[in-house]
Every structure is written in C-alpha cells, then in structure tokens.
C-alpha cells in the first residue's frame, strides 16, 4: 500500500499533476455529548476510489468522516465528523481538477444540540429535537461561480426509483455526474463489499454490473481520467 | 482467550454454576433504511466485564449492540441493534443470578421510522421525527415481581453531578447498584481505554481511582461474586 502510494506519486499515470478531492464515509451529527445521528456508510467505496485515483497518479485529498475502514496510504487524509466540517475541508482543499462527493452526508443536523447529556424527565416525552438543513456540499461545489473544478461528481444512495431520483438530483445540483446506487437493506450494498452503480451523465444513464467496490473504483477512476482529458 | 474461556467453564472459580447476563455496547435506533441514532459507547467496558465474570467461572450471556470491540470468547453472544431487541434478549436469557446493564441504551427511538430513505423536499424543512420512549431495561428487570435476579446492576453515563444523578437513578429504578461514570468528552472515557467509576449501593457512594477498563472489570466481577455470596 505504501509502496503503491510512493510509486503513484513518482510515476507517470494519466492523472499525474492532477488534484482530486474525494469525500468519503458517513458524517456524525451530535445530539448531545454522547448521542449522534449516523448513517450506515462504511466508507469502503470512497476509500477504494481514492486509492484508484492515487494509482493513476493523482494527488488525492481524502476528506473522511468516521469510517469503519482505514484510509488509503499515499493520500492526504483530512478527518472530519459533521457535514459542515466536511464542506469546510473540501473548500480548504481547493483548487482541484475534480471533486468526488462519495460521502454519505447527513442532510440535517440537530440545531439545538445540547452540551449536557439529555435526560428522561419522567414525563415519557422526548426532548424536542430541532433540525437544520446541512449545507449541500455537492451543490455548493457544483455551483461555484469562480474556480469550479472541471469535474464534480456526486454519489446518490437511493432506496427506490434509482435512475429517476438520480437524474433529477444531477439537474438540481448542477453536478456533472451522479453515481447512483440502490441501498435497500436487501441489496447488502451499504456496508458490504460489492456495489451496483448507475452512472448518470449528460448523455444519460449507464448501468454497471454488480462488482467488487475496488473494481467499481477502478472503472470510475479511469472515466475520471478520460473526462479530464488525461488519457486513461 | 479461547483457552481462558474453556478453563473458566471447566474450572472452579467463585462464580461456578452462576449465570450472569451482561448487556454491552451502544444501541442503534433506525430513522430510515440508511440513518440511525447512535451513541459513543465502544462496548469496551461491558466486554471487559463479561470476560472478567467468565474468568471467575460464571456462565455469561452477553447481549451486545453494534460494538467496536469484538465480544469475548467463552460466553454466549446475542447480537442486537435496538433497545427493544436488547430487552427481549435479556428476558429470554433469564433466569439469572445477576443482570449487569453495561450497555449505553438509547432512551428514545424514532416512532415514525421510514421504510424508504427520507429526502429533502426543497423546503429547507426537515421531516418531523416523532420520538417514543424506549423500554427501561434496568428498571424492568429491577422491578420484576417474580424471578428477579438477586443482583441487578446498572451503569450510568453522566456529564455532570455524577453522584447525585446516579444516586437518584438507583432509587428510581430499584436496582441494587449503579456504576456511574463521567463521560464528558474531556475525560476521554467514552470510547477510551480507561474508566473512573463511582459505585453507588445502598451503603453509599464509593469512588474508584481511574483505572484501565480491564481492571475496573476485574474489581466489579470480584464484588459481584462477593455479593452473590460466592466468595471472591
């Protein structure tokens, strides 16, 4: 792994000299000092993608939430917890040729998170949680007026109508591609080792076969290199 | 580890022939297929306690949420996710000489959890989450009219007024002991390798020094053996 990282940095892969930012993993949104809202992302797909981009010679900034798999070697790792921290880290990492938003970001945070542990008061009523919408990292980067990366890619975890939802999402967020997948528990994809993705671009929807996440990552990295006019 | 487990099962420790149920780890309460509410428990203290009880010869049923440390060998492991599943598993494991509730159980669950991934609708408003109070496992077992275990112990994670809160909790729940600790993030206890506990019993509060979680576990296991009149 370390050797691969050094080879990539010193080699002449098609992404040599390019900077790619990859977000990965879940975000955690605190409720109080001991509780938080999480999601079932393991970070496996984002990690595999960062590794594949590194192997093609890219300089990779890897912005990761609390993942259950270790980050790859040979990339710059930025550890964050919340969606707001993730957006800050991505902005700080710019400029970049591409930003790949593979993280499963919480759409909402708890607006009234408590500094002390919330307690049951005997009334049987839960303390009211107020939610605030988190910044949309994919849309924010996609709609930058100045210095927008040449390629902005989002991942979409869907449980139904995958292509329709992902196509709408691509248009609404103004990103270049959406990598959509079906995360219904029955698929075993979220937290699993395989992925079945549909790549949504301006030319339409392209369904890939179910593959190990490493192979999905290598396929996407090659497409990213091609899109950046870097061969591959 | 396996050898220790076998030795304990075949040996003559002070808890030989006794059955102890230990709950451990966090619980996860689903919001929708990809999101859940979690807490920062690693399961390390409950796991160490199960191991220490096993080493004193007890038959241990280990009811564990999604922990970040592996369960000990030589115990019966029951994996659960939610608080309601944990209560069911504890009841199923009875009768027992002692029940030790070391898990960090969610006080509330999401009453209107969704079968599909909840989506932003563009309004900027989060979907309303309704909360329902989870069953109180410690209080339920402590107040069993028939077949109550001789010793029921709860853990209390507190962020302020540790002794006062824990003493009140012991009386309200009718358990025998509360093992209280201070989980303010600054202590590094939740998710860390050390613990500083206060043992609250009918004779008062006994503050233990900060120790590795394994040593806290051995101390508690010895006290449990003594309380069950089993030497130790």
Coordinates of C-alpha atoms in Angstrom, one line a residue:
Chain A
X1 CA 0.0 0.0 0.0
X2 CA 2.7 2.5 1.0
X3 CA 4.8 1.3 -2.0
X4 CA 1.9 1.7 -4.3
X5 CA 1.4 5.2 -2.9
X6 CA 5.0 6.2 -3.5
X7 CA 5.1 4.6 -6.9
X8 CA 2.0 6.6 -7.9
X9 CA 3.5 9.9 -6.6
X10 CA 6.7 9.3 -8.5
X11 CA 5.1 7.6 -11.6
X12 CA 3.6 8.9 -14.7
X13 CA -0.1 7.8 -14.5
X14 CA -2.7 9.6 -16.6
X15 CA -3.7 11.7 -13.6
X16 CA -0.1 12.9 -12.8
X17 CA -0.2 16.5 -11.8
X18 CA -3.9 16.5 -11.3
X19 CA -5.5 17.2 -7.9
X20 CA -8.7 15.3 -6.9
X21 CA -10.7 15.8 -3.7
X22 CA -12.6 12.7 -2.6
X23 CA -15.1 12.8 0.3
X24 CA -15.9 9.5 2.0
X25 CA -17.6 7.8 4.9
X26 CA -20.6 8.8 7.0
X27 CA -21.0 12.1 8.9
X28 CA -22.0 12.1 12.5
X29 CA -24.3 14.9 13.7
X30 CA -24.2 15.4 17.5
X31 CA -27.4 15.4 19.6
X32 CA -25.6 15.8 22.9
X33 CA -22.2 14.7 24.3
X34 CA -23.0 11.0 24.0
X35 CA -25.6 10.7 21.2
X36 CA -25.4 11.4 17.5
X37 CA -27.2 10.7 14.2
X38 CA -25.2 8.5 11.9
X39 CA -25.7 6.5 8.7
X40 CA -24.7 3.1 7.5
X41 CA -21.9 4.1 5.2
X42 CA -18.6 2.2 5.8
X43 CA -16.5 4.5 3.7
X44 CA -15.5 1.5 1.6
X45 CA -16.4 2.8 -1.8
X46 CA -14.9 6.3 -1.2
X47 CA -11.7 4.7 0.1
X48 CA -11.4 2.4 -2.9
X49 CA -12.0 5.3 -5.2
X50 CA -9.2 7.4 -3.5
X51 CA -6.9 4.5 -3.9
X52 CA -7.7 4.0 -7.6
X53 CA -7.2 7.7 -8.3
X54 CA -3.9 7.7 -6.5
X55 CA -2.8 4.6 -8.5
X56 CA -3.5 6.6 -11.7
X57 CA -1.1 9.3 -10.5
X58 CA -3.5 11.9 -9.0
X59 CA -2.7 13.9 -5.9
X60 CA -5.7 13.0 -3.7
X61 CA -7.1 14.9 -0.8
X62 CA -9.3 12.4 1.1
X63 CA -11.9 14.1 3.4
X64 CA -13.4 11.4 5.5
X65 CA -16.0 11.0 8.2
X66 CA -15.7 8.3 10.9
X67 CA -15.4 5.4 8.6
X68 CA -15.1 1.7 9.5
X69 CA -12.3 1.0 7.0
X70 CA -8.8 2.7 7.3
X71 CA -7.9 5.4 4.8
X72 CA -5.6 4.5 1.9
X73 CA -1.9 5.3 2.1
X74 CA -0.3 7.9 -0.2
X75 CA -3.1 10.4 0.0
X76 CA -3.7 13.5 2.2
X77 CA -6.2 12.5 4.8
X78 CA -8.5 15.1 6.5
X79 CA -10.6 13.6 9.2
X80 CA -13.9 15.3 9.9
X81 CA -17.1 14.5 11.8
X82 CA -20.0 16.7 10.7
X83 CA -21.3 17.9 7.3
X84 CA -20.3 21.4 8.0
X85 CA -16.7 20.3 8.8
X86 CA -16.7 18.3 5.6
X87 CA -17.7 21.3 3.4
X88 CA -15.0 23.5 5.1
X89 CA -12.4 20.8 4.5
X90 CA -13.3 20.5 0.8
X91 CA -13.2 24.3 0.3
X92 CA -9.8 24.4 2.0
X93 CA -8.5 21.7 -0.3
X94 CA -9.4 23.6 -3.5
X95 CA -8.4 24.3 -6.2
X96 CA -8.9 20.9 -7.6
X97 CA -9.4 19.4 -11.1
X98 CA -12.2 17.2 -9.7
X99 CA -14.2 16.8 -6.6
X100 CA -15.9 13.4 -6.0
X101 CA -18.5 13.5 -3.3
X102 CA -18.7 9.8 -2.2
X103 CA -19.5 10.5 1.4
X104 CA -22.9 9.8 2.8
X105 CA -23.6 13.2 4.2
X106 CA -26.3 13.9 6.8
X107 CA -29.0 16.1 5.2
X108 CA -29.9 17.5 8.6
X109 CA -28.1 18.4 11.8
X110 CA -29.6 18.9 15.2
X111 CA -30.0 22.6 15.6
X112 CA -30.4 22.5 19.4
X113 CA -27.7 20.0 20.2
X114 CA -27.1 20.0 24.0
X115 CA -23.8 20.5 25.8
X116 CA -25.0 18.2 28.6
X117 CA -26.5 14.7 28.3
X118 CA -30.2 15.0 27.7
X119 CA -32.2 13.1 30.3
X120 CA -35.6 11.5 30.6
X121 CA -37.7 13.7 32.9
X122 CA -40.3 11.0 33.8
X123 CA -42.9 12.5 31.6
X124 CA -42.4 9.9 28.9
X125 CA -41.9 12.8 26.5
X126 CA -38.7 13.0 24.5
X127 CA -36.9 16.3 24.4
X128 CA -37.8 18.1 21.2
X129 CA -35.0 18.0 18.6
X130 CA -35.0 20.8 16.1
X131 CA -33.3 20.1 12.8
X132 CA -31.5 22.4 10.5
X133 CA -30.6 21.6 6.9
X134 CA -26.9 20.9 6.4
X135 CA -25.0 22.7 3.6
X136 CA -25.2 20.7 0.4
X137 CA -21.6 20.1 -0.4
X138 CA -22.2 18.7 -3.9
X139 CA -24.4 21.6 -4.9
X140 CA -22.1 24.2 -3.4
X141 CA -19.1 23.0 -5.3
X142 CA -21.0 22.4 -8.5
X143 CA -22.3 25.9 -8.5
X144 CA -19.1 27.8 -7.6
X145 CA -19.0 30.9 -9.8
X146 CA -15.2 31.1 -9.7
X147 CA -12.8 28.2 -9.6
X148 CA -15.3 25.4 -10.1
X149 CA -13.5 22.1 -10.6
X150 CA -13.7 20.8 -14.2
X151 CA -15.5 17.7 -12.9
X152 CA -17.9 17.4 -10.0
X153 CA -19.3 14.0 -9.2
X154 CA -21.9 13.1 -6.6
X155 CA -22.9 9.7 -5.2
X156 CA -26.6 9.1 -4.6
X157 CA -27.8 6.4 -2.2
X158 CA -31.4 5.6 -3.2
X159 CA -33.9 3.1 -2.0
X160 CA -36.4 3.4 -4.9
X161 CA -36.7 4.7 -8.4
X162 CA -32.9 5.0 -8.5
X163 CA -32.4 6.4 -12.1
X164 CA -35.3 8.8 -11.9
X165 CA -34.2 10.2 -8.5
X166 CA -30.6 10.4 -9.5
X167 CA -31.3 12.1 -12.8
X168 CA -33.4 14.7 -11.0
X169 CA -30.6 15.2 -8.5
X170 CA -28.0 15.7 -11.1
X171 CA -30.0 18.5 -12.7
X172 CA -31.0 20.1 -9.4
X173 CA -27.4 20.2 -8.1
X174 CA -25.7 21.1 -11.4
X175 CA -23.0 18.5 -10.9
X176 CA -21.5 16.6 -13.9
X177 CA -22.2 13.0 -12.9
X178 CA -24.2 11.2 -10.4
X179 CA -23.1 7.7 -9.3
X180 CA -26.3 6.2 -8.1
X181 CA -26.8 3.0 -6.2
X182 CA -29.6 1.1 -4.5
X183 CA -29.0 0.9 -0.8
X184 CA -32.1 -1.0 0.2
X185 CA -31.0 -3.3 3.1
X186 CA -31.8 -6.4 0.9
X187 CA -29.1 -5.4 -1.5
X188 CA -26.4 -5.7 1.2
X189 CA -24.5 -2.8 -0.6
X190 CA -24.3 -0.3 2.2
X191 CA -21.6 -1.7 4.5
X192 CA -20.9 -4.6 2.0
X193 CA -18.0 -5.3 -0.3
X194 CA -19.9 -5.0 -3.7
X195 CA -21.7 -2.2 -5.4
X196 CA -24.1 -2.0 -8.4
X197 CA -24.0 1.6 -9.7
X198 CA -25.7 3.5 -12.4
X199 CA -23.6 6.4 -13.9
X200 CA -25.8 9.4 -14.7
X201 CA -24.2 12.0 -17.0
X202 CA -25.4 14.5 -19.6
X203 CA -25.6 11.6 -22.1
X204 CA -27.9 9.5 -20.0
X205 CA -27.9 6.6 -17.5
X206 CA -25.4 3.8 -17.8
X207 CA -26.0 0.7 -15.7
X208 CA -22.9 -1.1 -14.5
X209 CA -22.9 -4.7 -13.4
X210 CA -22.6 -5.6 -9.7
X211 CA -18.9 -5.6 -9.0
X212 CA -16.5 -5.6 -6.1
X213 CA -16.2 -2.0 -4.8
X214 CA -12.5 -2.0 -5.8
X215 CA -13.4 -2.7 -9.4
X216 CA -16.2 0.0 -9.4
X217 CA -13.5 2.4 -8.1
X218 CA -11.0 1.5 -10.9
X219 CA -13.7 1.9 -13.5
X220 CA -14.7 5.3 -12.2
X221 CA -11.1 6.4 -11.8
X222 CA -10.5 5.6 -15.5
X223 CA -13.6 7.5 -16.5
X224 CA -12.5 10.5 -14.4
X225 CA -9.1 10.4 -16.1
X226 CA -10.7 10.3 -19.5
X227 CA -13.1 13.2 -18.6
X228 CA -10.1 15.3 -17.5
X229 CA -8.6 14.7 -20.9
X230 CA -5.8 12.8 -19.2
X231 CA -6.0 9.6 -21.2
X232 CA -6.9 6.5 -19.1
Chain B
X1 CA -8.8 -16.2 25.0
X2 CA -10.4 -19.4 23.9
X3 CA -8.2 -21.3 26.4
X4 CA -9.2 -18.9 29.2
X5 CA -12.9 -19.5 28.3
X6 CA -12.5 -23.2 28.3
X7 CA -10.6 -23.1 31.6
X8 CA -13.2 -20.9 33.2
X9 CA -16.0 -23.3 32.1
X10 CA -14.2 -26.3 33.4
X11 CA -12.6 -24.6 36.5
X12 CA -13.9 -23.9 39.9
X13 CA -14.0 -20.1 40.1
X14 CA -16.2 -18.4 42.8
X15 CA -19.0 -17.9 40.2
X16 CA -19.0 -21.5 39.1
X17 CA -22.6 -22.5 38.4
X18 CA -23.9 -18.9 38.4
X19 CA -25.5 -17.3 35.4
X20 CA -24.8 -13.6 34.7
X21 CA -26.4 -11.6 31.9
X22 CA -24.3 -8.6 30.7
X23 CA -25.6 -6.0 28.3
X24 CA -23.0 -4.0 26.4
X25 CA -22.3 -1.6 23.6
X26 CA -24.5 1.1 22.1
X27 CA -27.9 0.6 20.6
X28 CA -28.8 1.9 17.2
X29 CA -32.3 3.2 16.6
X30 CA -33.3 3.4 12.9
X31 CA -34.6 6.6 11.4
X32 CA -34.9 5.2 7.9
X33 CA -33.0 2.4 5.9
X34 CA -29.7 4.4 6.0
X35 CA -29.9 6.7 9.0
X36 CA -29.9 5.9 12.7
X37 CA -29.4 7.4 16.1
X38 CA -26.3 6.0 17.9
X39 CA -24.1 6.8 20.9
X40 CA -20.4 6.9 21.5
X41 CA -20.2 3.6 23.5
X42 CA -17.5 1.3 22.2
X43 CA -18.6 -1.7 24.3
X44 CA -15.2 -1.9 25.8
X45 CA -16.3 -1.8 29.5
X46 CA -19.1 -4.3 29.1
X47 CA -16.9 -6.6 27.1
X48 CA -14.2 -6.5 29.8
X49 CA -16.8 -7.2 32.4
X50 CA -18.1 -10.2 30.6
X51 CA -14.6 -11.5 30.3
X52 CA -13.8 -11.0 34.0
X53 CA -17.1 -12.7 35.1
X54 CA -16.3 -15.6 32.7
X55 CA -12.8 -15.8 34.3
X56 CA -14.4 -16.2 37.7
X57 CA -16.3 -19.2 36.4
X58 CA -19.7 -17.6 35.6
X59 CA -21.8 -18.7 32.7
X60 CA -22.2 -15.4 30.9
X61 CA -24.9 -14.4 28.4
X62 CA -23.5 -11.3 26.6
X63 CA -26.2 -9.2 24.9
X64 CA -24.4 -6.7 22.8
X65 CA -25.3 -3.8 20.4
X66 CA -23.1 -2.9 17.4
X67 CA -19.8 -2.5 19.4
X68 CA -16.5 -1.5 18.0
X69 CA -14.6 -4.2 20.0
X70 CA -15.1 -7.9 19.4
X71 CA -17.0 -10.0 22.0
X72 CA -15.1 -12.2 24.4
X73 CA -14.7 -15.9 23.8
X74 CA -16.3 -18.5 26.1
X75 CA -19.6 -16.6 26.6
X76 CA -22.9 -16.8 24.8
X77 CA -23.2 -13.8 22.5
X78 CA -26.6 -12.4 21.5
X79 CA -26.3 -9.6 18.9
X80 CA -29.0 -7.0 18.9
X81 CA -29.4 -3.5 17.4
X82 CA -32.3 -1.6 19.2
X83 CA -33.2 -1.2 22.9
X84 CA -36.4 -3.2 22.4
X85 CA -34.4 -6.1 21.0
X86 CA -32.0 -5.8 23.9
X87 CA -34.8 -6.1 26.5
X88 CA -36.3 -9.1 24.6
X89 CA -32.8 -10.8 24.6
X90 CA -32.3 -10.2 28.4
X91 CA -35.8 -11.5 29.2
X92 CA -35.1 -14.6 27.0
X93 CA -31.8 -15.2 28.9
X94 CA -33.4 -15.3 32.3
X95 CA -33.4 -16.8 34.9
X96 CA -30.0 -15.4 36.0
X97 CA -28.3 -14.7 39.3
X98 CA -27.3 -11.3 38.2
X99 CA -28.0 -8.9 35.3
X100 CA -25.4 -6.2 34.6
X101 CA -26.7 -3.5 32.3
X102 CA -23.5 -2.0 31.0
X103 CA -24.9 -1.1 27.6
X104 CA -25.5 2.6 26.6
X105 CA -29.1 2.2 25.7
X106 CA -31.0 4.8 23.7
X107 CA -33.6 6.4 25.8
X108 CA -35.8 7.1 22.8
X109 CA -36.5 5.6 19.4
X110 CA -37.9 7.2 16.3
X111 CA -41.6 6.3 16.4
X112 CA -42.2 7.2 12.8
X113 CA -39.1 5.5 11.3
X114 CA -39.4 5.3 7.5
X115 CA -39.1 2.3 5.2
X116 CA -37.7 4.5 2.4
X117 CA -34.9 6.9 2.6
X118 CA -36.2 10.3 3.8
X119 CA -35.4 13.0 1.3
X120 CA -35.0 16.8 1.3
X121 CA -38.1 18.3 -0.4
X122 CA -36.5 21.6 -1.2
X123 CA -38.5 23.4 1.5
X124 CA -35.4 23.5 3.8
X125 CA -37.6 21.8 6.5
X126 CA -36.5 18.6 8.0
X127 CA -39.1 15.8 8.1
X128 CA -40.6 15.7 11.6
X129 CA -39.2 12.9 13.7
X130 CA -41.5 11.7 16.5
X131 CA -39.8 10.0 19.4
X132 CA -41.1 7.3 21.7
X133 CA -39.6 6.4 25.0
X134 CA -37.7 3.1 24.8
X135 CA -38.4 0.4 27.5
X136 CA -36.1 0.9 30.5
X137 CA -34.3 -2.4 30.7
X138 CA -32.6 -1.7 34.1
X139 CA -35.9 -0.7 35.7
X140 CA -37.9 -3.5 34.1
X141 CA -35.5 -6.2 35.4
X142 CA -35.1 -4.5 38.8
X143 CA -38.8 -4.4 39.4
X144 CA -39.7 -8.0 38.3
X145 CA -42.3 -9.3 40.7
X146 CA -41.3 -12.9 40.1
X147 CA -37.8 -14.3 39.3
X148 CA -36.0 -11.0 39.9
X149 CA -32.2 -11.7 39.7
X150 CA -30.5 -11.5 43.2
X151 CA -28.3 -8.7 41.9
X152 CA -29.2 -6.1 39.3
X153 CA -26.6 -3.5 38.4
X154 CA -26.9 -0.5 36.1
X155 CA -24.3 1.7 34.5
X156 CA -24.9 5.4 34.4
X157 CA -23.1 7.7 31.9
X158 CA -23.3 11.2 33.3
X159 CA -21.9 14.5 32.2
X160 CA -22.5 16.5 35.5
X161 CA -23.4 15.9 39.1
X162 CA -22.4 12.3 38.7
X163 CA -23.0 11.0 42.3
X164 CA -26.3 13.0 42.7
X165 CA -27.7 11.9 39.4
X166 CA -26.6 8.2 39.9
X167 CA -28.0 8.0 43.5
X168 CA -31.3 9.3 42.3
X169 CA -31.3 6.9 39.4
X170 CA -30.6 3.9 41.7
X171 CA -33.6 4.8 43.8
X172 CA -35.9 5.5 40.9
X173 CA -35.1 2.3 39.1
X174 CA -34.9 0.0 42.2
X175 CA -31.7 -1.6 41.1
X176 CA -29.0 -2.7 43.6
X177 CA -26.0 -0.9 42.3
X178 CA -25.2 1.9 39.9
X179 CA -21.8 2.1 38.4
X180 CA -21.5 5.8 37.5
X181 CA -19.0 7.4 35.3
X182 CA -18.3 10.8 33.9
X183 CA -18.5 10.8 30.1
X184 CA -17.8 14.4 29.4
X185 CA -15.8 14.4 26.1
X186 CA -12.8 16.0 28.0
X187 CA -12.4 12.8 30.2
X188 CA -11.8 10.6 27.1
X189 CA -13.6 7.8 28.9
X190 CA -16.3 7.1 26.3
X191 CA -14.5 5.2 23.6
X192 CA -11.2 5.2 25.6
X193 CA -9.3 2.5 27.4
X194 CA -9.7 3.8 31.0
X195 CA -12.6 4.4 33.3
X196 CA -13.1 6.2 36.5
X197 CA -16.2 4.9 38.2
X198 CA -18.2 5.5 41.3
X199 CA -20.1 2.5 42.8
X200 CA -23.4 3.5 44.3
X201 CA -25.0 1.0 46.5
X202 CA -27.4 1.1 49.5
X203 CA -24.4 1.9 51.7
X204 CA -23.4 5.0 49.7
X205 CA -21.0 6.1 47.0
X206 CA -17.6 4.6 46.7
X207 CA -15.2 6.4 44.3
X208 CA -12.7 4.2 42.5
X209 CA -9.5 5.6 41.0
X210 CA -9.1 6.0 37.3
X211 CA -8.0 2.5 36.0
X212 CA -7.8 0.5 32.8
X213 CA -11.2 -0.8 31.9
X214 CA -9.9 -4.4 32.3
X215 CA -9.0 -3.6 36.0
X216 CA -12.4 -1.9 36.6
X217 CA -14.0 -5.0 35.2
X218 CA -12.0 -7.4 37.5
X219 CA -12.8 -5.2 40.5
X220 CA -16.5 -5.3 39.7
X221 CA -16.5 -9.0 39.0
X222 CA -15.0 -9.7 42.4
X223 CA -17.6 -7.5 44.0
X224 CA -20.4 -9.3 42.1
X225 CA -19.0 -12.7 43.3
X226 CA -19.0 -11.4 46.9
X227 CA -22.5 -10.0 46.7
X228 CA -23.8 -13.4 45.4
X229 CA -22.2 -15.0 48.4
X230 CA -19.8 -16.8 46.1
X231 CA -16.6 -15.8 47.8
X232 CA -14.2 -13.8 45.5

